[in-house]
Coordinates of C-alpha atoms and ligand atoms in Angstrom, one line a residue:
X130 CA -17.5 -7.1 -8.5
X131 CA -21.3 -7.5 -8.5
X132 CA -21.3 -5.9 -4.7
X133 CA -21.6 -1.9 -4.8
X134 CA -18.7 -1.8 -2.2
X135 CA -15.6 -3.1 -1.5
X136 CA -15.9 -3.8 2.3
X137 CA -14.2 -7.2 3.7
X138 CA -16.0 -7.3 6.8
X139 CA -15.0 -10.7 7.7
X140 CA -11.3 -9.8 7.7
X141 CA -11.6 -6.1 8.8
X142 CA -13.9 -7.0 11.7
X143 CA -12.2 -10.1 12.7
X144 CA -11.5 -10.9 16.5
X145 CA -8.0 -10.0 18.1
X146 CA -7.3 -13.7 18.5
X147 CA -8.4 -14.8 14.7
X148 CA -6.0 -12.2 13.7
X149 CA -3.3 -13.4 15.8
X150 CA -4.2 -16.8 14.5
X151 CA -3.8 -15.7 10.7
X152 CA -0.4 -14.1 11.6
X153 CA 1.3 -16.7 13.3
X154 CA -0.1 -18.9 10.9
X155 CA 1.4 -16.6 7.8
X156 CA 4.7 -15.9 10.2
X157 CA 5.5 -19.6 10.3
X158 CA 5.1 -20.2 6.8
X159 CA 7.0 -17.1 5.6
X160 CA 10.4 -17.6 7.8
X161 CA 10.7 -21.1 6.2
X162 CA 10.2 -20.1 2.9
X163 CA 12.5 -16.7 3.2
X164 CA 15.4 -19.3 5.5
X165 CA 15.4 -21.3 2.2
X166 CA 15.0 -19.1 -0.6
X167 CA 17.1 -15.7 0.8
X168 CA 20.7 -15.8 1.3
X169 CA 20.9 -12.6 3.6
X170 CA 18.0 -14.5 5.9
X171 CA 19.8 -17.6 6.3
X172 CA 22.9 -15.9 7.2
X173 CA 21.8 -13.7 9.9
X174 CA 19.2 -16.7 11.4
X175 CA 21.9 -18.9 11.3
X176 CA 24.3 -16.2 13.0
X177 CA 21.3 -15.1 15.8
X178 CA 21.3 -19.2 16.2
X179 CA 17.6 -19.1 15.4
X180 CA 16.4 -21.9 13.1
X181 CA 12.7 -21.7 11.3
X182 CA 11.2 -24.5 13.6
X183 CA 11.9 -22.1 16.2
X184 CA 9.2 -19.4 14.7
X185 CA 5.7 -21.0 16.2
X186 CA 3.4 -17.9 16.2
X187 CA 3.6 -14.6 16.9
X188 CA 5.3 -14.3 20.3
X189 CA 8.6 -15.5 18.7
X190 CA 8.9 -12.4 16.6
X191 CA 11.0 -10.9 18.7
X192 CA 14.0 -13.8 18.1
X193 CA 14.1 -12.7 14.4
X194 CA 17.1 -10.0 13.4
X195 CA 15.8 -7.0 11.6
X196 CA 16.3 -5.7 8.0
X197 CA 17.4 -2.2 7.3
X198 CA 17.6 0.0 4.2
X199 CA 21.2 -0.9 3.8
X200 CA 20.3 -4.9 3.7
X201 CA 18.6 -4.0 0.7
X202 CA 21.2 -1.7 -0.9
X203 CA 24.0 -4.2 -0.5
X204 CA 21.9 -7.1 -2.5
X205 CA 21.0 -4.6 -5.1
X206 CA 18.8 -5.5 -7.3
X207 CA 17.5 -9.0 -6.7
X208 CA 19.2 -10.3 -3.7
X209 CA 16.4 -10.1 -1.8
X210 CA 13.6 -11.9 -4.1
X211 CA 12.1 -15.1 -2.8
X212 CA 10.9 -16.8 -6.2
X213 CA 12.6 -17.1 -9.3
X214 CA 13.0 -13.8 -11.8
X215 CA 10.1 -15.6 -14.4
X216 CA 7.7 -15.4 -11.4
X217 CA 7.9 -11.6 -10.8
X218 CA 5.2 -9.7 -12.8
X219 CA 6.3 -6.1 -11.7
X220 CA 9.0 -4.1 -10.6
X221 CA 9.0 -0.6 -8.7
X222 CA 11.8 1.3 -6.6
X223 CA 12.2 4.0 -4.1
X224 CA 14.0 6.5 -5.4
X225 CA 15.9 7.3 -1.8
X226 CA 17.7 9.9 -1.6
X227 CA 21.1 8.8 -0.5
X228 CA 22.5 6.1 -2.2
X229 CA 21.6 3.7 -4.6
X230 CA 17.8 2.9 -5.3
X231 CA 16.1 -0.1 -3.7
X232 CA 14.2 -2.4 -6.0
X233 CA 11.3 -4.7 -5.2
X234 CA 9.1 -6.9 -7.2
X235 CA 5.3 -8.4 -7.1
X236 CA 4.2 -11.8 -8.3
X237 CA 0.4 -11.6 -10.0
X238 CA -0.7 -12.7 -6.2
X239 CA 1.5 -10.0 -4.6
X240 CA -0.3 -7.4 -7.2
X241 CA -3.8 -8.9 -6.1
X242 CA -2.9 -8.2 -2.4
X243 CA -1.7 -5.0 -3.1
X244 CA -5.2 -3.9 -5.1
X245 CA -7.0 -5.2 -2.0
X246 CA -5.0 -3.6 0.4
X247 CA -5.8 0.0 -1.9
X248 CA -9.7 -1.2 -2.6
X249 CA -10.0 -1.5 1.6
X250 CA -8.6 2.4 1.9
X251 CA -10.9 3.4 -0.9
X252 CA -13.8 1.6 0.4
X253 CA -13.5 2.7 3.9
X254 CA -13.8 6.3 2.4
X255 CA -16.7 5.6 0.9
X256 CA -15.6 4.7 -2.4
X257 CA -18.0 2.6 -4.5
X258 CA -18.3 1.4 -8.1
X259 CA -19.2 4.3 -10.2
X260 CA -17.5 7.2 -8.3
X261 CA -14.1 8.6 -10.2
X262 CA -11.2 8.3 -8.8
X263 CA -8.9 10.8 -9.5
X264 CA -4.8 9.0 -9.4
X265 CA -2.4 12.2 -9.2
X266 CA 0.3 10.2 -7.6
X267 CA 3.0 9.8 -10.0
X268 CA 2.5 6.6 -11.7
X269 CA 6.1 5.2 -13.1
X270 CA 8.4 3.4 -10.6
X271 CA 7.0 5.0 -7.5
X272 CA 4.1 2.5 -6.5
X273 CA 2.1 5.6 -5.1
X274 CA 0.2 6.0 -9.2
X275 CA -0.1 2.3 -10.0
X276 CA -0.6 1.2 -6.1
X277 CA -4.4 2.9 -5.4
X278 CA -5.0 2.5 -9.7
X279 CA -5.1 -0.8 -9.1
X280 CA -7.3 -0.6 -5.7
X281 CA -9.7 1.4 -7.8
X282 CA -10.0 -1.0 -10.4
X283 CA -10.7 -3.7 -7.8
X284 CA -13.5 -1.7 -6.5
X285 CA -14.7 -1.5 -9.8
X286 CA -15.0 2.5 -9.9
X287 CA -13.9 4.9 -12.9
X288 CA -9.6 5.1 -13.0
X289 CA -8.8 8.9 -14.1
X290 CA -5.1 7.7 -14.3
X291 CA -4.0 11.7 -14.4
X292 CA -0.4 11.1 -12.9
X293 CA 1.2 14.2 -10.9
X294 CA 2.1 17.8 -13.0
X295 CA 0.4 20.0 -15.3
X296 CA -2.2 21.3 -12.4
X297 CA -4.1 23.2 -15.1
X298 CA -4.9 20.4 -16.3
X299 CA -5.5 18.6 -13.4
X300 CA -8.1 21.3 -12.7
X301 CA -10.0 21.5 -15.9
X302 CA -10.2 17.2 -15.2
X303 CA -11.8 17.4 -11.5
X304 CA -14.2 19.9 -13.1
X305 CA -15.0 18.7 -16.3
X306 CA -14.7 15.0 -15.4
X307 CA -16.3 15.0 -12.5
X308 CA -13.9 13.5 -9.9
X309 CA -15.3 12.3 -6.7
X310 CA -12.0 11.0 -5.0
X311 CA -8.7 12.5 -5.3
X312 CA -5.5 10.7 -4.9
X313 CA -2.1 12.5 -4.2
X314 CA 0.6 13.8 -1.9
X315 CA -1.5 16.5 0.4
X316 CA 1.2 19.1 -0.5
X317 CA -0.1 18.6 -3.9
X318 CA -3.4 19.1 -2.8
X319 CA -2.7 22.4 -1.5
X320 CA -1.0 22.9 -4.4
X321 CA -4.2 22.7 -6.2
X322 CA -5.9 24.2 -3.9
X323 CA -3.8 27.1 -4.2
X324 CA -4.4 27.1 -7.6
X325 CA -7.9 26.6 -7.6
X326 CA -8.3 29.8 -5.6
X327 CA -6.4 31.7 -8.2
X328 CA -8.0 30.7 -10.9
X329 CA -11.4 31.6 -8.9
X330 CA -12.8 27.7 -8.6
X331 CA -15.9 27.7 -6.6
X332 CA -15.6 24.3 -5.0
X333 CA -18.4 23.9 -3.6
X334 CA -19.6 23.5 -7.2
X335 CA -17.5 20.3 -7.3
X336 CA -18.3 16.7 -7.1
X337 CA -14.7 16.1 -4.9
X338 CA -15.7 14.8 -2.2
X339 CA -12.8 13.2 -0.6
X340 CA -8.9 13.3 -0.7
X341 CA -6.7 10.0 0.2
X342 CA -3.2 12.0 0.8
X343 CA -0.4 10.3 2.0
X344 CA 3.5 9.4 1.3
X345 CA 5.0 12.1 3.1
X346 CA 4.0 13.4 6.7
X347 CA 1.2 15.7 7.3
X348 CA -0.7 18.2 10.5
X349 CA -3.7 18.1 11.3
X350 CA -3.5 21.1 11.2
X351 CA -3.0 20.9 7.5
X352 CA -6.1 18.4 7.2
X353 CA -8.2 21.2 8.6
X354 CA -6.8 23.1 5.7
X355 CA -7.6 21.2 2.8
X356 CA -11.1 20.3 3.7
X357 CA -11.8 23.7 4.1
X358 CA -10.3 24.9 1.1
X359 CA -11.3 22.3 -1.4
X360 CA -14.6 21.0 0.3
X361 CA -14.1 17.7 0.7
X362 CA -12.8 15.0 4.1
X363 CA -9.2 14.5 3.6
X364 CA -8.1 11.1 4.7
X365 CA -4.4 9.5 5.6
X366 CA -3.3 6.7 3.9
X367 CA 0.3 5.0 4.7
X368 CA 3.1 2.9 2.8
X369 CA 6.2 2.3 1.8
X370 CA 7.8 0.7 -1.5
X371 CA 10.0 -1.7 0.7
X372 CA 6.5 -3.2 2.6
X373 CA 4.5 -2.8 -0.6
X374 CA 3.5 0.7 -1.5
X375 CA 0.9 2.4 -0.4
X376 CA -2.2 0.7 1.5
X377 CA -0.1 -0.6 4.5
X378 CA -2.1 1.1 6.7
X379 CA -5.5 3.1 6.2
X380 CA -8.0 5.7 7.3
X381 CA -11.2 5.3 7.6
X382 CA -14.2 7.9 8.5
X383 CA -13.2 8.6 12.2
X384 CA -10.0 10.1 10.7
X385 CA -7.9 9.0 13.8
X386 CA -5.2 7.0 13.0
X387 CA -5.0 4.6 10.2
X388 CA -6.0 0.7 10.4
X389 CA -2.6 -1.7 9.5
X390 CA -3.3 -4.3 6.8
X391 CA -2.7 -6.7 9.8
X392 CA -3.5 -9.8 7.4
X393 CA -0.5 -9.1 5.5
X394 CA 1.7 -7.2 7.7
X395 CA 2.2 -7.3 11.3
X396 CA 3.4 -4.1 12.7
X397 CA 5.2 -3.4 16.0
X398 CA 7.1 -0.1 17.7
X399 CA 10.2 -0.2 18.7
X400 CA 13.0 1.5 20.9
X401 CA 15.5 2.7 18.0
X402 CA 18.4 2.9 20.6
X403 CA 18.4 -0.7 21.9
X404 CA 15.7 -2.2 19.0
X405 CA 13.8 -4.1 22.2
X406 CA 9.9 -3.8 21.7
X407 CA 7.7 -0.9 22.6
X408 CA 4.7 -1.7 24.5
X409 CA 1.0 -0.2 23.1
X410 CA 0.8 3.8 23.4
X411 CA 4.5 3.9 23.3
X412 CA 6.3 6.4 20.6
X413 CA 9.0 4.5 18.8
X414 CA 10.4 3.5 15.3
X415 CA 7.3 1.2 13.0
X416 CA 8.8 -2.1 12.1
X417 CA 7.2 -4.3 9.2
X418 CA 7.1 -7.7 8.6
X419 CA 5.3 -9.2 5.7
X420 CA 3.3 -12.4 5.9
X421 CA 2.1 -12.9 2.6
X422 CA 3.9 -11.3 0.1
X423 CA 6.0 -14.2 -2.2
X424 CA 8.2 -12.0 -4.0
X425 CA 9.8 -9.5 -1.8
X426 CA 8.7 -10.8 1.8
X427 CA 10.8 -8.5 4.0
X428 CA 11.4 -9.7 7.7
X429 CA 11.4 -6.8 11.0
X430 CA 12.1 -4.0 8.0
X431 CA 12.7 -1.4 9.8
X432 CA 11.1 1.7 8.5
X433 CA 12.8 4.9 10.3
X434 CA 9.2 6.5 10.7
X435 CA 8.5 7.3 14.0
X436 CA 5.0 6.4 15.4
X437 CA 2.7 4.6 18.2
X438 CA -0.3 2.3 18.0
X439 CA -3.9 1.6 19.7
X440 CA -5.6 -1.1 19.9
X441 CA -8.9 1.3 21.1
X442 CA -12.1 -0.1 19.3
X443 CA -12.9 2.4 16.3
X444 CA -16.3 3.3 16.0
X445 CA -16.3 1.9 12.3
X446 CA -16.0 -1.3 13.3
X447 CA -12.5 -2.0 12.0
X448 CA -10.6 -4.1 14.6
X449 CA -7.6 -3.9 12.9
X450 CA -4.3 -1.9 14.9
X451 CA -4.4 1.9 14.0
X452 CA -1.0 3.7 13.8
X453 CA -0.7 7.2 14.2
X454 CA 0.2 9.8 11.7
X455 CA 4.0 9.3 11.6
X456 CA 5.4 12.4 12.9
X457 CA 8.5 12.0 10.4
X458 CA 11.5 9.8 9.7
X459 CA 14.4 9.5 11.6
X460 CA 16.3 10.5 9.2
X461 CA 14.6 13.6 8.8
X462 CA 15.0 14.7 12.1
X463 CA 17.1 17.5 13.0
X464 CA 19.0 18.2 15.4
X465 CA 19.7 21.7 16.5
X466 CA 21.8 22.1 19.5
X467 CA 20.6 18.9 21.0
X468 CA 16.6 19.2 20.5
X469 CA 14.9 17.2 17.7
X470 CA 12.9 18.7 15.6
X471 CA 10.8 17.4 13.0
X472 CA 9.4 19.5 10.2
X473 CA 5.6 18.5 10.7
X474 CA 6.6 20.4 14.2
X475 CA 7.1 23.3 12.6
X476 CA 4.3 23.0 10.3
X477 CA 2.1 23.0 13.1
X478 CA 3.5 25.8 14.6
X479 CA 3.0 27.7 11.2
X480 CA -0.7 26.8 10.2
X481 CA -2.1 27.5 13.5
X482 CA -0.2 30.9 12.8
X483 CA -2.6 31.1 9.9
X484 CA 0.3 30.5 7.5
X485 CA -0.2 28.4 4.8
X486 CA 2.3 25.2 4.6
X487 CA 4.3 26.7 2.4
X488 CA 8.0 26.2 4.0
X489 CA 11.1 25.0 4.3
X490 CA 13.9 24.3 6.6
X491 CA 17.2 25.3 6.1
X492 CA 19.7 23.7 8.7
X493 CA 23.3 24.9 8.5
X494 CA 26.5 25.3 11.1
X495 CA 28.4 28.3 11.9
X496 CA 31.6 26.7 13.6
X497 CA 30.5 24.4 15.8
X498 CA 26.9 25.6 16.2
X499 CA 24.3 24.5 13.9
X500 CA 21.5 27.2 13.0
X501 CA 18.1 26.4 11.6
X502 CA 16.3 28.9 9.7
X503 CA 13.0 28.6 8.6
X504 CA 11.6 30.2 5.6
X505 CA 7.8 30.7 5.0
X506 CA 5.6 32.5 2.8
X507 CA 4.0 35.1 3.8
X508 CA 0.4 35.1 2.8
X509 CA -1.4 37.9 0.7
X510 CA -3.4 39.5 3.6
X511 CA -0.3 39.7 5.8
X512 CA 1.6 40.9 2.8
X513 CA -0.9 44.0 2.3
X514 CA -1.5 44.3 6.0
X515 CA 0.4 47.4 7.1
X516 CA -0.3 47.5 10.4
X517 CA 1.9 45.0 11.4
X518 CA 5.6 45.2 9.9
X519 CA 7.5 41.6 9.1
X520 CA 9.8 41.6 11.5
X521 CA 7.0 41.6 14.2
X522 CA 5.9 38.7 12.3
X523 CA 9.0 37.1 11.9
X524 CA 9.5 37.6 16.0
X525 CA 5.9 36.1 16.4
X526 CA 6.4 33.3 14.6
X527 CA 10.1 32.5 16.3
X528 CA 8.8 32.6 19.7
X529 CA 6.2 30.5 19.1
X530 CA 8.8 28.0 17.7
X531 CA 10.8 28.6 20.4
X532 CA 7.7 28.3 23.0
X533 CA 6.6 25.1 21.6
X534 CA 9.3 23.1 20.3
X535 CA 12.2 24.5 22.3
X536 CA 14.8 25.5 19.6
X537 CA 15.8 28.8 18.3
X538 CA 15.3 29.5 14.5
X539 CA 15.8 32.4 12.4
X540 CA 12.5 33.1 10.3
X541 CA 12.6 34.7 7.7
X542 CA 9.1 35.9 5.4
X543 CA 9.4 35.1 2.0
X544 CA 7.1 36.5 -0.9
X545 CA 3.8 34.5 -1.5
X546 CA 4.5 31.5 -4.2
X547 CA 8.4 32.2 -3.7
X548 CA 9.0 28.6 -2.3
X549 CA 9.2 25.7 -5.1
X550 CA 5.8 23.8 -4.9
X551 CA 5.9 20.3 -5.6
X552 CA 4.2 17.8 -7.4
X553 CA 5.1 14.5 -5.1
X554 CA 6.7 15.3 -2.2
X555 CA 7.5 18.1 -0.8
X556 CA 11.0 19.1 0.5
X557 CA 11.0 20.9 3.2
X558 CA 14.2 20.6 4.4
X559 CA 17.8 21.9 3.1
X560 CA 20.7 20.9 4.8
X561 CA 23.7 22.9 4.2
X562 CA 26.3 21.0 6.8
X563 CA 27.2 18.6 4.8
X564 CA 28.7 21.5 2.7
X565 CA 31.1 22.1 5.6
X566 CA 31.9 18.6 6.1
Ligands
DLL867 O1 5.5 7.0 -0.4 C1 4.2 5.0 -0.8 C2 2.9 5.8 -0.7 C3 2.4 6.3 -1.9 C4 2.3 6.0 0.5 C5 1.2 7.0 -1.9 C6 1.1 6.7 0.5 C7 0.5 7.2 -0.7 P1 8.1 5.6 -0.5 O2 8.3 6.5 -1.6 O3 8.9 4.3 -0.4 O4 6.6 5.0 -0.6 O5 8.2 6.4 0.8 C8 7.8 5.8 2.1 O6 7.1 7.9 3.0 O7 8.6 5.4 5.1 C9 7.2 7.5 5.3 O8 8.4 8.1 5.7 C10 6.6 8.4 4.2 N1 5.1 8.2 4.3 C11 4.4 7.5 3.5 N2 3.1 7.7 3.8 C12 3.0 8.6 4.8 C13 2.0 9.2 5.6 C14 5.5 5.8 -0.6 N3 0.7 8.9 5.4 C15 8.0 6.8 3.2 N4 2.4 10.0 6.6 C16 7.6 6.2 4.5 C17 3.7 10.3 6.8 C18 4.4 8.9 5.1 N5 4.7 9.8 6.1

């Protein structure tokens, strides 16, 4: 790359109706190539009634049947893989954590998507050839490592291919090294924050300068957080191993919402209930279908996270669809006595506290009932503050949950650096019922 930065203005910038153009264009040609070369997509068009000649453009999305998780767990491992097994140059998988893993593959053209899709976060960060980019995203089977190591490489900056653990380490790197970008889960972040802080790390003697944290939800409340303890922007970035790994969707410097790869993926919201279409500004599940993928082209994959998107102009000039922060997965919804809850609720609740996000959830049932406790760390001033005792704490926070998200929980102060910190991400919730099951 002779170019300093990595910024596709013709395809970031493009018109609505261009980008409708490419994706009917790409829809088209990918429902007759998955009809022929996927069993499971020829069964359920032929069983909707829906042949490919039917697919024009985009406004015949909506006649397609969706794919869920389980789809890809019953043709474990290759069902779902459009070109032959000598074509596929990679493999990754989720690790889930129910059932069995899901495996998906890249052709060499799927890898050179991907590195784009990663090069346009980086870029739109301000990453430029020369800066280091710091990877601390496990790099293995999980496509968060290899995903933005291969978007940095495209930009043509310096790879620090650290991998997740050994924060020391990590530490003595981003000083000694000089990393300008750093790449990892954001509870990680704080986890080296946290560290840092120990270990008396003036960051403002630092060359960081920016964080790209994603795979796991986050508060912007916690965003707050991290820039002010590690001196830097912190920016979202969003993907899934299923759709291609990270780089689905991006942030860019107005740090509202993250811009969708729409050239390769077409996003839409739906109701989860009745799976009919959400219109713009409506909260609902994110669905996925890829348009140029060869390998592992999935169709209306439905993701379980739970989000809305704008088609508001962004003042950087993007024009692609921003999605929100996904407040959380289905699946990781609770239920307590009828009201969902999501943990990033609770986070919020916390940090503007003045907690630090160091929590967890632990949902059980007594009888019939279920009970949610939440467990958080009491941070060192509170802990030497004897003016107030813990249980006034404790009450404090409780009301507030109660105030805000309309549930009853049992908190419960822990000792600072009592909760298990993570390296990827972060569990924050413990669910005990199915032990009664
Ligand atoms: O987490 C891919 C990734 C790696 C994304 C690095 C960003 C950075 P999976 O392990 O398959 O893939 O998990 C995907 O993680 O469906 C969301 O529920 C959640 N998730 C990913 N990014 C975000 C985010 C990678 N920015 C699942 N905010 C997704 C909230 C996120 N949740």
């Amino acid at each position: 790359m002779a170019n300093q930065i990595y910024w596709q203005k013709e395809i970031e910038t493009a018109s609505r109706e261009q980008i409708y153009a490419w994706q009917s264009e790409r829809l088209v040609r990918t429902v007759r190539r998955v009809y022929e070369r996927v069993p499971l997509y020829r069964e359920r068009m032929d069983a909707a009634g829906v042949k490919p000649e039917d697919i024009r453009g985009i406004e015949d999305l909506p006649k397609l049947p969706f794919t869920q998780k389980q789809d890809l767990r019953d043709t474990y491992p290759y069902g779902m893989f459009a070109v032959p097994m000598d074509e596929v140059v990679r493999l990754h998988a989720s690790s889930g954590t129910t059932g069995k893993q899901i495996v998906v593959g890249y052709t060499k053209h799927d890898l050179d998507i991907w590195a784009d899709t990663c090069a346009r976060q980086l870029c739109a960060v301000g990453a430029k050839k020369g800066d280091k980019i710091h990877i601390s995203y496990g790099y293995g089977l999980f496509t968060g490592g290899l995903g933005l190591h291969g978007g940095a490489e495209k930009l043509g900056a310096t790879v620090i291919p650290v991998s997740s653990g050994n924060t020391a380490r990590q530490i003595t790197i981003i000083e000694d090294f000089g990393s300008d970008i750093i790449c990892c889960t954001p509870s990680y972040a704080m986890y080296i924050a946290e560290e840092m802080e120990r270990m008396g790390v003036d960051t403002s003697r630092l060359r960081l300068r920016a964080g790209i944290f994603g795979a796991e939800p986050w508060t912007e409340e916690m965003r707050r957080q991290l820039e002010q303890k590690l001196n830097i922007k912190a920016y979202d970035i969003y993907g899934l191993t299923e759709i291609i790994g990270p780089g689905v969707a991006y942030e860019c410097s107005e740090q509202r919402g993250m811009h969708v790869n729409e050239d390769h993926f077409i996003i839409e919201i739906i109701n989860p209930e009745t799976g009919e279409p959400l219109p713009e500004g409506e909260q609902g599940e994110i669905v996925f279908t890829c348009i140029t993928k060869e390998a592992f082209p999935l169709i209306r994959f439905r993701t379980r996270d739970i989000g809305v998107i704008s088609h508001k102009p962004c003042s950087c000039g993007r024009t692609f669809v921003r999605m929100s922060k996904p407040r959380g997965r289905t699946d990781d919804m609770i239920i307590i006595r009828g009201v969902n809850v999501f943990p990033s609720q609770v986070e919020s609740v916390l940090l503007k506290l003045g907690f630090a996000p160091n929590y967890q959830l632990v949902v059980d049932r007594k009888g019939s009932l279920d009970t949610l406790e939440v467990k958080v760390e009491i941070t060192n001033e509170a802990f030497d503050d004897v003016t107030t005792s813990l249980s006034n704490l404790e009450h404090k926070i409780s009301e507030e949950i109660k105030n805000l998200l309309g549930v009853t929980a049992k908190v419960t102060l822990v000792a600072p650096n009592s909760i298990a910190r993570s390296e990827g991400k972060a569990k924050r919730v413990i669910d005990n019922r199915k032990l009664h099951d």
